């Protein structure tokens, strides 16, 4: 017999709270959070729809993980420390095996960052998964898209294009580094620690969900500045370099989404405060628009990120 809604919530989504900020968790009409003095609550929601954000054949464990990862990535890019999430689940039917896998993936990441699941909603319908994530940031210190300044250096975490390569592999591409690319596509790492480290150092910041060019474009627009990117400085893995050699598709690392690395700007005088492991990929300029320097030539780089209703 299929589990009833309340049994399902009890069995898979009710756990002891890990944080003092959680005053009341799953079970009442609302959850309650304690917001410590001097902090702001950062809130974000991301939804994943079958056929739009994920393939029907994806492992439920990877789905639970990725749903949380993309939400925590938004908190990371604001420099917020994650504390709690709520989960809205819409499913065609109750499948205990699926729920078990989904919960396992979700809680593996939630436990890593001590994030409490404090509530949610469970309904029937086409598979649609939504998380609202909440985090703390000291008042006035959140990293905003609008804070980039002319002269700032543009940096990023990690590598670019590996998740994009993972998607190409799902679509039939065969080449080097398949396992890593698929892992980057299915199980991105939210850059929480980086966001916290960057909070007192960076100016503008965004997480790369729709591709570096499109997401940096949001910083440029919100900050009313332009930028120049140096293609030779982009952090590309061997497998992405191999992909470009084979296909000639050199724009992929700039256009592909799903990397969930952070892209941020830092004034040159503060750049030395950065720890190792960040890559400088360009500079913020007064002249509007995005320019790309490649093989010694600077050209305007026009981007259209993915938009749902286009
Ligand atoms: P209500 O009818 O008052 O909205 P629900 O029946 O939707 O309450 O949910 C009962 C309790 O279970 C609430 O505390 C709600 O936050 C929680 N809840 C429902 N679905 C989920 C879920 N998928 N994950 C975690 N908590 C959930
Ligand atoms: Mg409800």
XYZ file of C-alpha atoms and ligand atoms in Angstrom:
338
model
C 0.000 0.000 0.000
C 1.239 3.447 -0.844
C 2.283 5.652 2.069
C -0.102 8.406 3.113
C 1.142 11.989 2.980
C 1.752 12.355 6.718
C 3.488 8.987 7.042
C 5.715 9.892 4.146
C 6.712 13.196 5.752
C 7.371 11.436 9.045
C 9.369 8.619 7.524
C 11.559 10.550 5.116
C 11.612 14.216 6.052
C 11.377 14.539 9.835
C 14.684 14.704 11.666
C 16.126 16.256 14.803
C 17.173 19.895 14.447
C 20.912 20.556 14.351
C 20.936 24.303 14.841
C 19.906 26.702 17.614
C 18.364 28.922 14.956
C 15.663 26.268 14.472
C 13.013 27.122 17.074
C 10.253 24.924 15.588
C 10.630 22.366 12.825
C 8.354 20.050 10.759
C 4.891 19.431 12.194
C 3.092 22.718 12.720
C 1.558 25.178 10.261
C 4.798 27.133 10.140
C 8.352 26.544 11.216
C 10.004 29.158 13.418
C 13.548 30.504 13.117
C 15.617 32.459 15.637
C 17.519 35.184 13.801
C 20.512 36.226 15.916
C 20.977 39.928 16.666
C 22.960 41.726 13.991
C 22.161 39.305 11.166
C 19.964 39.383 8.093
C 18.125 36.337 6.763
C 19.077 35.517 3.166
C 16.298 33.618 1.369
C 16.285 31.927 -2.022
C 14.100 29.441 -3.926
C 15.021 27.161 -6.810
C 12.719 24.718 -8.537
C 13.585 21.722 -10.702
C 11.059 20.309 -13.163
C 11.384 16.935 -14.852
C 12.190 17.350 -18.535
C 13.315 20.953 -18.025
C 16.021 20.750 -15.340
C 16.708 17.047 -15.206
C 16.366 13.890 -17.282
C 13.676 11.369 -16.291
C 16.368 8.687 -15.845
C 18.385 10.593 -13.214
C 19.174 8.788 -9.956
C 16.873 10.104 -7.180
C 19.910 10.402 -4.904
C 21.624 12.738 -7.353
C 18.422 14.708 -7.744
C 18.032 15.261 -3.994
C 21.652 16.332 -3.808
C 21.509 18.678 -6.789
C 18.238 20.312 -5.743
C 19.839 21.309 -2.464
C 23.200 22.150 -4.066
C 21.722 24.713 -6.481
C 19.904 26.416 -3.607
C 22.945 26.464 -1.315
C 24.939 27.869 -4.230
C 22.689 30.954 -4.198
C 23.389 31.423 -0.485
C 27.123 30.962 -1.133
C 27.118 33.692 -3.746
C 25.628 36.138 -1.221
C 28.217 35.175 1.404
C 25.484 33.680 3.605
C 25.838 30.723 5.960
C 23.036 28.213 5.297
C 20.873 27.318 8.305
C 17.564 25.887 7.107
C 15.506 24.762 4.120
C 11.899 23.980 3.332
C 10.983 21.462 0.661
C 8.003 21.478 -1.696
C 7.561 18.088 -3.346
C 5.111 17.447 -6.159
C 5.121 13.828 -7.358
C 2.882 11.741 -9.629
C 2.747 8.895 -7.068
C 4.388 7.765 -3.835
C 7.402 5.611 -4.607
C 9.203 4.657 -1.391
C 12.402 3.624 -3.172
C 12.515 6.918 -5.016
C 11.811 8.892 -1.830
C 14.486 7.010 0.074
C 17.093 7.770 -2.596
C 15.998 11.390 -2.895
C 16.130 11.913 0.886
C 19.528 10.230 1.109
C 21.049 12.555 -1.485
C 19.416 15.610 0.027
C 20.488 14.872 3.599
C 24.034 13.904 2.613
C 24.566 17.531 1.591
C 22.316 19.024 4.304
C 24.350 17.263 6.986
C 27.628 18.436 5.504
C 26.600 22.048 6.126
C 24.344 21.372 9.159
C 21.241 22.622 7.378
C 17.881 21.795 9.022
C 14.866 20.766 6.924
C 12.211 22.718 8.824
C 9.077 22.214 6.735
C 7.548 22.007 3.313
C 4.604 20.861 1.281
C 3.728 17.557 -0.390
C 1.323 17.341 -3.309
C 0.533 15.114 -6.282
C 1.231 16.179 -9.854
C 4.017 16.146 -12.443
C 7.415 15.692 -10.763
C 8.423 19.175 -9.566
C 10.904 19.767 -6.773
C 11.373 23.026 -4.993
C 13.538 24.128 -2.085
C 13.563 27.394 -0.234
C 16.912 27.891 1.461
C 17.658 30.311 4.265
C 20.991 31.587 5.500
C 22.507 34.175 7.826
C 24.650 37.093 6.845
C 25.875 39.917 9.118
C 23.777 43.035 8.483
C 24.867 44.953 5.405
C 27.598 42.465 4.421
C 25.855 40.348 1.770
C 27.690 40.108 -1.562
C 25.459 41.696 -4.181
C 25.469 41.669 -7.973
C 25.308 45.437 -7.929
C 28.578 46.025 -6.078
C 31.206 45.648 -8.829
C 33.444 48.715 -9.332
C 35.412 49.920 -12.340
C 38.967 48.571 -11.994
C 37.952 45.473 -10.001
C 39.573 42.226 -10.994
C 37.195 39.407 -11.913
C 37.883 36.079 -10.249
C 36.231 32.689 -10.109
C 36.402 29.445 -8.145
C 37.028 26.016 -9.650
C 36.805 25.070 -13.305
C 34.587 26.206 -16.134
C 32.673 23.995 -18.550
C 32.934 20.605 -16.862
C 29.206 20.488 -16.121
C 28.554 21.642 -19.694
C 30.693 18.763 -20.891
C 28.644 16.443 -18.668
C 25.519 17.597 -20.491
C 27.202 17.039 -23.894
C 28.041 13.500 -22.736
C 24.405 12.916 -21.759
C 23.566 14.044 -25.296
C 25.980 11.578 -26.891
C 29.452 13.195 -26.937
C 32.265 10.741 -26.260
C 35.700 11.797 -25.074
C 38.090 12.236 -22.153
C 37.072 12.704 -18.523
C 33.513 11.375 -18.744
C 33.240 10.424 -15.088
C 34.370 13.799 -13.718
C 32.199 15.747 -16.159
C 29.095 13.745 -15.258
C 29.846 14.203 -11.567
C 30.164 17.968 -12.051
C 26.859 17.995 -13.937
C 24.921 15.770 -11.529
C 26.494 16.700 -8.205
C 27.881 20.263 -8.192
C 29.588 21.468 -5.015
C 28.033 24.637 -3.559
C 30.941 26.982 -2.760
C 29.777 27.824 0.766
C 33.236 28.154 2.351
C 34.386 30.383 -0.501
C 31.357 32.641 -0.104
C 32.093 33.058 3.607
C 35.773 33.762 2.938
C 34.911 36.279 0.224
C 32.370 38.195 2.295
C 34.867 40.775 3.622
C 36.953 40.797 0.415
C 34.767 40.719 -2.696
C 32.568 43.446 -4.166
C 30.123 41.931 -6.707
C 29.417 38.192 -6.664
C 27.205 35.671 -8.479
C 27.067 31.892 -8.849
C 27.497 30.520 -12.350
C 24.280 28.636 -13.081
C 23.617 29.853 -16.644
C 27.193 30.203 -17.915
C 29.990 32.648 -17.057
C 29.136 35.106 -19.838
C 25.436 35.318 -18.936
C 25.972 35.434 -15.176
C 28.832 37.915 -15.307
C 26.446 39.857 -17.554
C 24.054 40.154 -14.580
C 26.815 41.677 -12.455
C 27.626 44.122 -15.260
C 24.014 45.140 -15.694
C 23.274 45.516 -11.978
C 26.526 47.407 -11.381
C 26.222 49.536 -14.556
C 29.744 48.653 -15.702
C 31.407 46.631 -18.477
C 34.127 43.989 -18.465
C 36.855 42.345 -20.427
C 37.508 38.610 -20.095
C 40.803 36.976 -21.066
C 40.087 33.619 -22.703
C 43.618 32.345 -22.005
C 43.004 32.801 -18.260
C 39.845 30.688 -18.064
C 40.297 27.655 -15.797
C 39.652 24.752 -18.182
C 40.123 21.084 -17.334
C 42.030 18.758 -19.644
C 38.796 17.134 -20.734
C 37.218 20.480 -21.662
C 40.384 21.440 -23.601
C 40.197 18.068 -25.338
C 36.510 18.653 -26.148
C 37.320 22.049 -27.703
C 40.150 20.553 -29.772
C 37.863 17.836 -31.094
C 34.798 19.970 -31.813
C 36.059 23.518 -32.307
C 33.349 24.627 -29.846
C 35.552 27.095 -27.918
C 32.558 29.064 -26.617
C 31.156 26.143 -24.611
C 32.935 27.009 -21.309
C 31.597 30.565 -21.529
C 28.036 29.614 -22.420
C 27.319 26.305 -20.680
C 25.560 26.439 -17.313
C 25.420 24.194 -14.257
C 28.994 24.719 -13.013
C 27.833 26.487 -9.825
C 31.226 28.103 -9.336
C 31.355 31.628 -7.914
C 32.299 34.592 -10.109
C 33.229 37.694 -8.116
C 34.987 41.035 -8.376
C 37.699 42.367 -6.049
C 39.445 45.728 -5.931
C 43.139 45.219 -6.887
C 44.309 46.418 -3.458
C 42.347 43.677 -1.738
C 43.186 40.869 -4.167
C 46.229 39.824 -2.124
C 43.887 38.899 0.727
C 42.496 36.075 -1.395
C 43.745 32.597 -0.557
C 45.163 30.397 -3.336
C 42.878 28.594 -5.698
C 40.984 31.477 -7.269
C 41.575 32.359 -10.894
C 41.654 35.931 -12.220
C 39.802 35.873 -15.541
C 39.262 39.534 -16.367
C 38.702 43.109 -15.272
C 35.732 45.427 -14.738
C 35.749 48.433 -17.061
C 33.795 51.652 -17.415
C 32.800 50.952 -21.024
C 29.532 48.969 -20.982
C 29.250 45.488 -22.478
C 31.298 42.310 -22.277
C 34.496 41.977 -24.286
C 36.513 38.841 -24.812
C 40.233 38.851 -25.543
C 41.146 35.720 -27.467
C 44.295 35.084 -29.503
C 45.285 38.721 -29.037
C 42.026 40.151 -30.395
C 39.328 41.842 -28.314
C 35.756 41.409 -29.577
C 32.347 42.173 -28.108
C 30.912 38.958 -26.718
C 27.154 38.830 -27.129
C 25.282 36.379 -24.890
C 21.795 35.120 -24.528
C 21.546 32.972 -21.399
C 18.875 30.297 -21.124
C 15.413 31.772 -20.585
C 12.389 29.620 -19.868
C 9.727 31.513 -21.775
C 11.708 32.411 -24.847
P -0.603 22.436 6.113
O -1.806 21.721 5.595
O -0.791 23.160 7.404
O 0.096 23.244 5.069
P 0.882 20.105 5.590
O -0.052 18.992 5.729
O 1.178 20.604 4.221
O 0.437 21.279 6.522
O 2.264 19.695 6.270
C 2.323 19.201 7.579
C 3.682 19.493 8.151
O 4.653 18.778 7.410
C 4.060 20.953 8.071
O 4.820 21.284 9.221
C 4.921 21.036 6.842
O 5.874 22.073 6.952
C 5.575 19.667 6.841
N 5.896 19.171 5.497
C 5.019 18.901 4.480
N 5.654 18.416 3.411
C 6.972 18.363 3.738
C 8.150 17.959 3.064
N 8.127 17.505 1.804
N 9.313 18.062 3.723
C 9.366 18.541 4.978
N 8.299 18.914 5.683
C 7.117 18.840 5.071
Mg 0.770 22.395 3.218
